[in-house]
Short mmCIF file of C-alpha atoms in Angstrom, two decimals:
data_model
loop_
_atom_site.label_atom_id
_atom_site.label_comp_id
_atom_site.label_asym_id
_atom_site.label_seq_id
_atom_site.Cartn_x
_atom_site.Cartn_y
_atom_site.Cartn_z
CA UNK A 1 31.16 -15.24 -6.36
CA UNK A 2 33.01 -14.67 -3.48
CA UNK A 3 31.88 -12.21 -0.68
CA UNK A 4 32.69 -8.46 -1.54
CA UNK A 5 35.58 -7.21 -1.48
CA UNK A 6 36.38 -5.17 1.64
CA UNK A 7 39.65 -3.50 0.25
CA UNK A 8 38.58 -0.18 -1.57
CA UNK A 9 38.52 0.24 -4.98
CA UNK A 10 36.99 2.20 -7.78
CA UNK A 11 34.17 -0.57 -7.87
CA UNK A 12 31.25 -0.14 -6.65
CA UNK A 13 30.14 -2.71 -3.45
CA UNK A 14 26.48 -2.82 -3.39
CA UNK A 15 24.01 -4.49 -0.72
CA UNK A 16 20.88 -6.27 -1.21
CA UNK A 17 18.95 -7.32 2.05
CA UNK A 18 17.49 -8.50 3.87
CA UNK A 19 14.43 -10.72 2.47
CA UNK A 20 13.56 -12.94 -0.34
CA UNK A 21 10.44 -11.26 -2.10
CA UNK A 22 9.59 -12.85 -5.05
CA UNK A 23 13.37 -13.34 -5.94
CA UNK A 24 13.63 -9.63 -6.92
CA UNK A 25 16.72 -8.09 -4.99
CA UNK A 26 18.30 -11.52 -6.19
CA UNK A 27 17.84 -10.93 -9.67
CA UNK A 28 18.73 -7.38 -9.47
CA UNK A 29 21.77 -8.26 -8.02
CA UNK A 30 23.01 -10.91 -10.64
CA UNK A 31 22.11 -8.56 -13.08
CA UNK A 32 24.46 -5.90 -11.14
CA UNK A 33 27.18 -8.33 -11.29
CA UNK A 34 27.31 -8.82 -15.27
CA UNK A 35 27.61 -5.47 -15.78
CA UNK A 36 30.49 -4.94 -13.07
CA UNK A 37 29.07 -3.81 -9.72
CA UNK A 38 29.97 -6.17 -6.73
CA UNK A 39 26.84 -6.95 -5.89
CA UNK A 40 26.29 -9.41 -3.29
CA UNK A 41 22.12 -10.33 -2.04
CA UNK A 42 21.48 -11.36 1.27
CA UNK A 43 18.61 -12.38 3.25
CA UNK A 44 17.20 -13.94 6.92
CA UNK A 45 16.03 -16.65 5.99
CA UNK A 46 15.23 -18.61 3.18
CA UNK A 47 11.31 -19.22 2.09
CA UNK A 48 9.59 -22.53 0.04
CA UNK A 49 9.72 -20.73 -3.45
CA UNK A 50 13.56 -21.47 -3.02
CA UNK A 51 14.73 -18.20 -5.02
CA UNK A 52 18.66 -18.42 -5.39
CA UNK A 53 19.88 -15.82 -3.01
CA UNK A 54 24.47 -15.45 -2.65
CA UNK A 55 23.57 -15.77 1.12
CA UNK A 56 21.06 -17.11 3.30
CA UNK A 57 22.29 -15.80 7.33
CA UNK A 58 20.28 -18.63 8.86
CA UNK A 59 17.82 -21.81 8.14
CA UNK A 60 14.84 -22.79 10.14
CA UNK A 61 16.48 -24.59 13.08
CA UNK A 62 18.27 -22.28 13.69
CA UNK A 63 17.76 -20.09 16.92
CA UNK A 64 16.48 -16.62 16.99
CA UNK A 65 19.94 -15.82 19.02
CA UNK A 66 22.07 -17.03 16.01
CA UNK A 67 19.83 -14.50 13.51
CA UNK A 68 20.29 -11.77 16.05
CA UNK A 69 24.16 -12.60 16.47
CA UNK A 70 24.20 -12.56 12.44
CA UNK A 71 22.08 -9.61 11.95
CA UNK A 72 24.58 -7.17 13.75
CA UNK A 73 27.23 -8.75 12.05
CA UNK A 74 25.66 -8.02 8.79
CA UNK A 75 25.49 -4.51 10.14
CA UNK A 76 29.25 -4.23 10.64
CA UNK A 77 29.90 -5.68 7.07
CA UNK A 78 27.63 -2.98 5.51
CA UNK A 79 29.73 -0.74 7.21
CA UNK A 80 33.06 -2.11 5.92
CA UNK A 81 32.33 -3.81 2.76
CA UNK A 82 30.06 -1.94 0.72
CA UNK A 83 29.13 1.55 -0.96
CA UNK A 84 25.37 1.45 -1.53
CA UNK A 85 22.69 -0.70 0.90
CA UNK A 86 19.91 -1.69 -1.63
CA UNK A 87 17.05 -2.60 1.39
CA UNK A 88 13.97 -4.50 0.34
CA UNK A 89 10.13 -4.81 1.91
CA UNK A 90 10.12 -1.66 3.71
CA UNK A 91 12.98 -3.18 6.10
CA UNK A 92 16.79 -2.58 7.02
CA UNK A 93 19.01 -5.05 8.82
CA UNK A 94 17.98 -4.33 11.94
CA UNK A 95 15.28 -6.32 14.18
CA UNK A 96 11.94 -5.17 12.97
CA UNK A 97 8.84 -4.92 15.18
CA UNK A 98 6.70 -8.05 16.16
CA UNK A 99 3.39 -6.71 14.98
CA UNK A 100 0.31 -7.88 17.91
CA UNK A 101 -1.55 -10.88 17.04
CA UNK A 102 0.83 -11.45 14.04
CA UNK A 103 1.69 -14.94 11.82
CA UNK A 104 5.61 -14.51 12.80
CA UNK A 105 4.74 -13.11 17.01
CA UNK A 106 2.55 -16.41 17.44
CA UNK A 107 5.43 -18.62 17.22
CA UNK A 108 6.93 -17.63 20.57
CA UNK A 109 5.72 -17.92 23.87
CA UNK A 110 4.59 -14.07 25.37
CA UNK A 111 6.91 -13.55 27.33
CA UNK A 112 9.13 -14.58 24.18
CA UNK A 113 7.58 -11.85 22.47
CA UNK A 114 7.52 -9.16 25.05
CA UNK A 115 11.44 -9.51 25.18
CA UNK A 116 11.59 -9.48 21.76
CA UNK A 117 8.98 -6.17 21.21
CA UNK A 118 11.60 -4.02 23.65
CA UNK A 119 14.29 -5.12 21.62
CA UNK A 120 13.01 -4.57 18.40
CA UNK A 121 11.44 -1.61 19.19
CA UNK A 122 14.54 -0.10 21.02
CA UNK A 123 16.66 -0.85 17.30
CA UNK A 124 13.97 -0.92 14.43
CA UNK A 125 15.75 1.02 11.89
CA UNK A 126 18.42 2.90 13.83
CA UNK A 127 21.21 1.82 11.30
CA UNK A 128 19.59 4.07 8.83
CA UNK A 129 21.49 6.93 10.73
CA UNK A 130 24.52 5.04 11.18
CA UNK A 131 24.95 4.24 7.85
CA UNK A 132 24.07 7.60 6.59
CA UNK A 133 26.90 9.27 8.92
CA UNK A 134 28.84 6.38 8.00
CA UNK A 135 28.47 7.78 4.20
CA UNK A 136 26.61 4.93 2.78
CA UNK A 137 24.25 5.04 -0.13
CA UNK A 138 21.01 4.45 1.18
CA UNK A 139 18.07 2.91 -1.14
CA UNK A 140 14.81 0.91 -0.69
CA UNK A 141 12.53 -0.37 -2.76
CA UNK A 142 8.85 -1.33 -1.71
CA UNK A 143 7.14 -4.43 -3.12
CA UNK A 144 3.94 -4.71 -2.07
CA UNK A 145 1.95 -5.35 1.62
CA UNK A 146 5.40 -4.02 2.64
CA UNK A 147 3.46 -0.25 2.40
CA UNK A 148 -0.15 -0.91 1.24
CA UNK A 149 -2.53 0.29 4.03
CA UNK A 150 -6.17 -1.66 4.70
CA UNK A 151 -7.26 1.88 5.57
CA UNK A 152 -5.98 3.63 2.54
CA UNK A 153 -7.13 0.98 0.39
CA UNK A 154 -10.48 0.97 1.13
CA UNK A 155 -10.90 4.83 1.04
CA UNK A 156 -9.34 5.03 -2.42
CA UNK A 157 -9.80 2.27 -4.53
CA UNK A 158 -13.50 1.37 -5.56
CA UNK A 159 -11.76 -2.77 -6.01
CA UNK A 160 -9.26 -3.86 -3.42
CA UNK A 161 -8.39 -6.87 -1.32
CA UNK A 162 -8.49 -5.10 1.86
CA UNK A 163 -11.64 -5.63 1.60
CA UNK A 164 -11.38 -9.96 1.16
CA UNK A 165 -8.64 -11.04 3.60
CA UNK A 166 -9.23 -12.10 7.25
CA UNK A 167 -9.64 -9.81 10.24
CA UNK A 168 -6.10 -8.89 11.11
CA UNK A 169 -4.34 -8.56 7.66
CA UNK A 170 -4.64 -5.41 7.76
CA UNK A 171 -5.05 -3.50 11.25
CA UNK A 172 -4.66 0.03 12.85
CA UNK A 173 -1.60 -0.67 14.30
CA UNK A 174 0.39 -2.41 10.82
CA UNK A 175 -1.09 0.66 8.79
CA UNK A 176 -0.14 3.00 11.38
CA UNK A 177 3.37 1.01 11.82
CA UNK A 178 4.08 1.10 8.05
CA UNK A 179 3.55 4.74 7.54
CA UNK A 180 6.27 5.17 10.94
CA UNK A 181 8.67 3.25 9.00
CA UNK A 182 8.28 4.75 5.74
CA UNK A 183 8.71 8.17 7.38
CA UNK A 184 11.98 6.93 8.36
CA UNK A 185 13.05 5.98 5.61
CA UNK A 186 11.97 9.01 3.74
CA UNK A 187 14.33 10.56 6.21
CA UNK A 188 17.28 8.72 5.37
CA UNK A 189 16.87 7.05 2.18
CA UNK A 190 18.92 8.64 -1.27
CA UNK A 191 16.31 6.93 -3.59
CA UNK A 192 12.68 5.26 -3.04
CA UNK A 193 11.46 2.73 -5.75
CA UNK A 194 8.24 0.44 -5.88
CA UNK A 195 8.13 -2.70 -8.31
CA UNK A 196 4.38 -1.99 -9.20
CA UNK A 197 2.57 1.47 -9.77
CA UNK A 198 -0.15 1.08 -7.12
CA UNK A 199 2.20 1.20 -4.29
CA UNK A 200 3.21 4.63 -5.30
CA UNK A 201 -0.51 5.98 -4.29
CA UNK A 202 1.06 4.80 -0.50
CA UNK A 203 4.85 6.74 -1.08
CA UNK A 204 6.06 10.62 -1.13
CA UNK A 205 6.14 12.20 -4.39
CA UNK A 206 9.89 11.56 -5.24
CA UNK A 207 9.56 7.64 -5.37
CA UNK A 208 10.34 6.13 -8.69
CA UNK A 209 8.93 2.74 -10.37
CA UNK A 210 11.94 0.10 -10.60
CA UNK A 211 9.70 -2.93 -12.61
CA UNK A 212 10.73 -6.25 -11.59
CA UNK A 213 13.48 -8.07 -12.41
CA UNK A 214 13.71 -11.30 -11.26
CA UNK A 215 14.18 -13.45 -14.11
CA UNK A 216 17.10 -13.77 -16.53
CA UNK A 217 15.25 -13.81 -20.05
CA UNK A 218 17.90 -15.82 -21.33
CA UNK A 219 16.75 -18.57 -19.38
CA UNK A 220 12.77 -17.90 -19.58
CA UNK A 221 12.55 -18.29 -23.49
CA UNK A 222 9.34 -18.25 -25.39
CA UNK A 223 7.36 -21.58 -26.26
CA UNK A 224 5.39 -21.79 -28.86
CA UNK A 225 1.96 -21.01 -28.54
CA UNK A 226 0.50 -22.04 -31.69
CA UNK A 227 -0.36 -25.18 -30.92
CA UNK A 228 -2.79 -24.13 -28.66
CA UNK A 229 -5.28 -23.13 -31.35
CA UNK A 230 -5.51 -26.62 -31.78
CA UNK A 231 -6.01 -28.50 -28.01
CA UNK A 232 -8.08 -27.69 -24.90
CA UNK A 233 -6.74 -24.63 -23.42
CA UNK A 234 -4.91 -24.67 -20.12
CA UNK A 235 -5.46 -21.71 -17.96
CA UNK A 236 -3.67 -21.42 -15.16
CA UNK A 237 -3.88 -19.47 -11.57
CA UNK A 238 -1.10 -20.03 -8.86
CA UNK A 239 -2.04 -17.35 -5.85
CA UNK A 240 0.45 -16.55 -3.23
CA UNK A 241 -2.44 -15.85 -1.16
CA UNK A 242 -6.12 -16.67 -2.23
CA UNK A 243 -7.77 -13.88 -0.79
CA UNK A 244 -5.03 -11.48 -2.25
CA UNK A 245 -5.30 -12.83 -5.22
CA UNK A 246 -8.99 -12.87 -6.05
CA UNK A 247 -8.76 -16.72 -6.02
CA UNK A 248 -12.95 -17.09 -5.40
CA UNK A 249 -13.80 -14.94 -8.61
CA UNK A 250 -11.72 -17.05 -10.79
CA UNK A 251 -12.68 -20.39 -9.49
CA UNK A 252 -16.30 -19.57 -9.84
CA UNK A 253 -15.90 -17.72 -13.24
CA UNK A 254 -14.25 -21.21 -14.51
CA UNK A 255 -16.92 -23.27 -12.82
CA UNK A 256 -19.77 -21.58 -14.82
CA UNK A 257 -17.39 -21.49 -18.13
CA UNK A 258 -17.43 -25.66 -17.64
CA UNK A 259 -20.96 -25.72 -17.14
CA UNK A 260 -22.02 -23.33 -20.20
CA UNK A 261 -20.00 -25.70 -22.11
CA UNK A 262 -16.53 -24.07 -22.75
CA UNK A 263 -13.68 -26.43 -23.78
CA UNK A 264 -10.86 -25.61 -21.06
CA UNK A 265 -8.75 -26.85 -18.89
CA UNK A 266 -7.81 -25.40 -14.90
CA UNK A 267 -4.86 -25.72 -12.68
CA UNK A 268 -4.01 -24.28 -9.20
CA UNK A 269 -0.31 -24.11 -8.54
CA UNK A 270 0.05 -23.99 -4.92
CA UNK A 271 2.59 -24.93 -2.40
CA UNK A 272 5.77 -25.97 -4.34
CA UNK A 273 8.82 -24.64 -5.53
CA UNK A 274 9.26 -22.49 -8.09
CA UNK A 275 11.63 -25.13 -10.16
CA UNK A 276 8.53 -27.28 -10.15
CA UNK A 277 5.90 -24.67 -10.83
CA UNK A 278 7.86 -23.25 -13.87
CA UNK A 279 7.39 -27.13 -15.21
CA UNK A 280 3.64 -26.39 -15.19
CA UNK A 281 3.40 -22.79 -16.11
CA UNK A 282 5.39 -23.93 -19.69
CA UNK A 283 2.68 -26.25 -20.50
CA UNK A 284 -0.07 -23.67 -19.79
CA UNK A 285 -1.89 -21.73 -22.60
CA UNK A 286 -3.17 -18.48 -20.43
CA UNK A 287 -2.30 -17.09 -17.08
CA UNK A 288 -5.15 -15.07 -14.65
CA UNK A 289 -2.76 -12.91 -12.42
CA UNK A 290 -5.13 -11.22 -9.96
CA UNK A 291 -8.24 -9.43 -9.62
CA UNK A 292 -7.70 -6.72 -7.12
CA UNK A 293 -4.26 -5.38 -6.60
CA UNK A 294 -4.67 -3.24 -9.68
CA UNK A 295 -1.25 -4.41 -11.41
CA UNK A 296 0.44 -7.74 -12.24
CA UNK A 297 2.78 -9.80 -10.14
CA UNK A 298 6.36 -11.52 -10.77
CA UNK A 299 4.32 -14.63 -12.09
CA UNK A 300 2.95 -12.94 -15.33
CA UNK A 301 6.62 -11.14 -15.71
CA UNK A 302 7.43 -14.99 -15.78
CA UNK A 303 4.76 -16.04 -18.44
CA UNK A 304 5.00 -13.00 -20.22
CA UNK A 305 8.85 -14.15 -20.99
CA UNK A 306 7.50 -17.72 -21.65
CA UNK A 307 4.93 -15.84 -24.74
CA UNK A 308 2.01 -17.03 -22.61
CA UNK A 309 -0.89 -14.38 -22.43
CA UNK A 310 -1.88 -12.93 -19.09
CA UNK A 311 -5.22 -12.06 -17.59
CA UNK A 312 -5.13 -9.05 -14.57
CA UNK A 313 -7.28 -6.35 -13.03
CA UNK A 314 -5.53 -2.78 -13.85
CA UNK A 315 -6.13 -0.05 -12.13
CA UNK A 316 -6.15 2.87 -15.08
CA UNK A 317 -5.93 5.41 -12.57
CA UNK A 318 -2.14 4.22 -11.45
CA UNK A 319 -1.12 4.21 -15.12
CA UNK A 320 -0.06 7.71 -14.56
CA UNK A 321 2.67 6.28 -12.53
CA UNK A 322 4.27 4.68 -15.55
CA UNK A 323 6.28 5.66 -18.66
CA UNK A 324 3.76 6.91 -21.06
CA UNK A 325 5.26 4.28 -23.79
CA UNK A 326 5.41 1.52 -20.70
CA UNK A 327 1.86 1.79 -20.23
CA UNK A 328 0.93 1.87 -24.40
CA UNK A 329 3.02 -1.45 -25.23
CA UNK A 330 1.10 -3.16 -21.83
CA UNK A 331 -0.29 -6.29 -23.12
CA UNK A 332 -1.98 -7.24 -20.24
CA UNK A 333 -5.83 -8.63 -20.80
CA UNK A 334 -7.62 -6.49 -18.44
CA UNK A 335 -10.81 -7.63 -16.16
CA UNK A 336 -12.36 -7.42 -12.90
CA UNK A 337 -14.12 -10.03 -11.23
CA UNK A 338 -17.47 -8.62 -12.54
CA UNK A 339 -16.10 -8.95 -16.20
CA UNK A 340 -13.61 -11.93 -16.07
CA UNK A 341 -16.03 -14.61 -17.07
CA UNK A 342 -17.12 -12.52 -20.47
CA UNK A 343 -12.88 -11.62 -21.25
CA UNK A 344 -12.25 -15.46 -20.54
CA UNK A 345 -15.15 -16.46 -22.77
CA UNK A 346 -14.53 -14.50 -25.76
CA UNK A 347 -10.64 -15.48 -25.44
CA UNK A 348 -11.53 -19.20 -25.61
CA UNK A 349 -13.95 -18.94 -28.35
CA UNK A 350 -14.50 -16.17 -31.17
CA UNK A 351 -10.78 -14.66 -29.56
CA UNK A 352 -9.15 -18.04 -29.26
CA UNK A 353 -6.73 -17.51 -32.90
CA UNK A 354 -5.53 -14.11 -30.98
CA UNK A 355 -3.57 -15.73 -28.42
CA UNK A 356 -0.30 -16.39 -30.74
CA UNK A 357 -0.02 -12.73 -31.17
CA UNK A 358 -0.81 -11.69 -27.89
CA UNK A 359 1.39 -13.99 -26.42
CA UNK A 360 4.44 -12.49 -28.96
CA UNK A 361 3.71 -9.20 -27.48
CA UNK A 362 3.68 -10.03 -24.47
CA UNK A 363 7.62 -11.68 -24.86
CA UNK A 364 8.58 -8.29 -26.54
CA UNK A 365 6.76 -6.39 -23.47
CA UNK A 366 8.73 -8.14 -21.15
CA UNK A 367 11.89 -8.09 -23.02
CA UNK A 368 11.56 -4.29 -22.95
CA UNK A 369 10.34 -3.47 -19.19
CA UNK A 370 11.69 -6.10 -17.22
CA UNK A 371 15.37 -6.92 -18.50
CA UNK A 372 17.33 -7.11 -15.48
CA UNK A 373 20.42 -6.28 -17.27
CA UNK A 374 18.45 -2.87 -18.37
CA UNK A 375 17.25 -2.27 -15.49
CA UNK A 376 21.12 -2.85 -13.36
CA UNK A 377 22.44 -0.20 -16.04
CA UNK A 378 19.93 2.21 -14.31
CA UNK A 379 20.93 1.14 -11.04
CA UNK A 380 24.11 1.55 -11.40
CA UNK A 381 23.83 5.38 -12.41
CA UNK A 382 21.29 5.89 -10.20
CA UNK A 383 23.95 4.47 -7.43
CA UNK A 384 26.92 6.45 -8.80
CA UNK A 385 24.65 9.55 -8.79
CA UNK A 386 24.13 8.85 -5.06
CA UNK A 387 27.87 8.70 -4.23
CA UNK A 388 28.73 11.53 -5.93
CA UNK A 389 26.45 13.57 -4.49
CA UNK A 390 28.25 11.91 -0.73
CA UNK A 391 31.42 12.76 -2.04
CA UNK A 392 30.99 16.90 -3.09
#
């Protein structure tokens, strides 16, 4: 597809930028597309997952000058070439801030970073106005550490991984920083989604779930499960982040299954593309999501669409946040670290013939909730709601 067309028409020209989380705003924008939006993704830079994005602004050699030059010439094309600006990860074009002591600021020398804190600080979000005078649809969607808050986190949820990451995950300044942009935001924004229910305990009261839609579930088809009833179950785990994830728990959980004599199979899938991981996730048998986030990630969307059962902490007090029939069809095996080793047992032994069937609802779960082509058609009304509210 070739970049939006600038000339006006009774089309609507939708943005998606300006990361790569998860392949989300990707997939929602493909999905746009085949049902006739112009939809056109865009982000900074492009990450080792390797999600297919229509436009990556600049690769890894290239300087931070060249993303900058880009960036405001993104800006002017938002401007000029499209209706609605879909943002994603709690960010808009514009620099955002170099947080203190953080993964990204430690690449550049200080004085490197001082330069770049006055600059980013001086811009950070200030084409949120622009665009709103400009009479652009503004919408974001959260998607995870994007809004979640160490400090929230561990005053409202009993389990958490605020309370397993390294000193500096989470700090007073990123919570306190996250909660100034979303204000913003709030400010500007026509519509506020999150991809998972627990990040609306962190949003105002208007925000909306928008599941994930990442994959095309013509492409992710079902394999047949049966035949493992009949071979040494492959469980897999591929964590993002181990202490995120809950990675410790479910090493140790399969250590003691091994040595109390449970027939299994375990594989980490860490560090490669997704191409290659979706090689090794077909051949698996179950999935353990995570333990402490309190909802599943894009990976179980994925091996929900492949039939494959999937093991994940939920948190039943965000269930509220979904549509009551969304949260009855959930097929998701719950468990905690305190009661994954008994779920995992039982499902390898007296539960083993169940997995078949749960992995059949699982397809039909996904097929229902996380059809990007379902989910554009509610984009797009939600998008032509937005405009015509602009244009009264």
């Amino acid at each position: 597809m070739n970049r939006a067309d600038p000339e006006k028409n009774n089309t609507m020209r939708v943005l998606h930028c300006p990361n790569i989380i998860g392949g989300n705003p990707q997939g929602l924008a493909r999905a746009e597309r085949e049902i006739g939006i112009k939809s056109w993704s865009v982000a900074e830079r492009q990450n080792y997952f390797n999600y297919l994005a229509d436009e990556i602004l600049v690769t890894e050699k290239d300087s931070p000058l060249l993303l900058e030059w880009k960036r405001w010439r993104m800006l002017w094309r938002a401007i000029n070439e499209f209706d609605v600006i879909h943002f994603n990860w709690g960010q808009s074009i514009m620099p955002h801030k170099l947080l203190s002591g953080s993964k990204t600021a430690r690449q550049y020398p200080k004085v490197i970073q001082s330069l770049y804190g006055f600059y980013s600080q001086f811009f950070e979000l200030k084409d949120l106005p622009l665009l709103k005078k400009a009479g652009k649809g503004i919408v974001v969607t959260y998607q995870g550490d994007d809004i979640r808050q160490g400090d929230v986190s561990q005053a409202k949820f009993e389990i958490n991984f605020a309370n397993e990451v390294d000193p500096g995950y989470y700090s007073e300044e990123s919570d306190s920083h996250k909660r100034h942009r979303l204000a913003i935001f709030a400010q500007y924004a026509d519509r506020i989604f999150a991809t998972t229910p627990d990040l609306l305990n962190f949003l105002p009261p208007q925000s909306q779930i928008l599941p994930k839609c990442h994959i095309d579930l013509r492409e992710w088809l079902p394999i047949n499960q049966e035949n493992s009833l009949s071979k040494v179950p492959l469980i897999i785990h591929a964590p993002s982040h181990r202490q995120v994830k809950g990675t410790r728990f479910i090493v140790d959980v399969i250590s003691r299954l091994k040595s109390d004599g449970v027939s299994l199979e375990f594989l980490l899938v860490e560090g490669v593309s997704h191409a290659e991981a979706r090689k090794l996730y077909e051949k698996s048998d179950i999935l353990i999501d995570q333990l402490l986030a309190g909802w599943y990630g894009g990976l179980a969307v994925e091996l929900m669409a492949l039939g494959k059962p999937v093991i994940c902490y939920l948190r039943e007090g965000d269930l509220k946040f979904l549509p009551a029939q969304m949260s009855k069809d959930l097929p998701i095996i719950n468990a905690t670290s305190i009661t994954l080793y008994e779920v995992l047992k039982q499902l390898l032994t007296v539960r083993k013939h169940e997995l078949p069937e749960i992995g059949r609802k699982s397809r039909a779960y996904v097929e229902r909730w996380h059809d990007p082509l379902k989910i554009a058609e509610r984009m797009k009304k939600e998008y032509e709601s937005i405009l015509l509210s602009k244009r009264k």
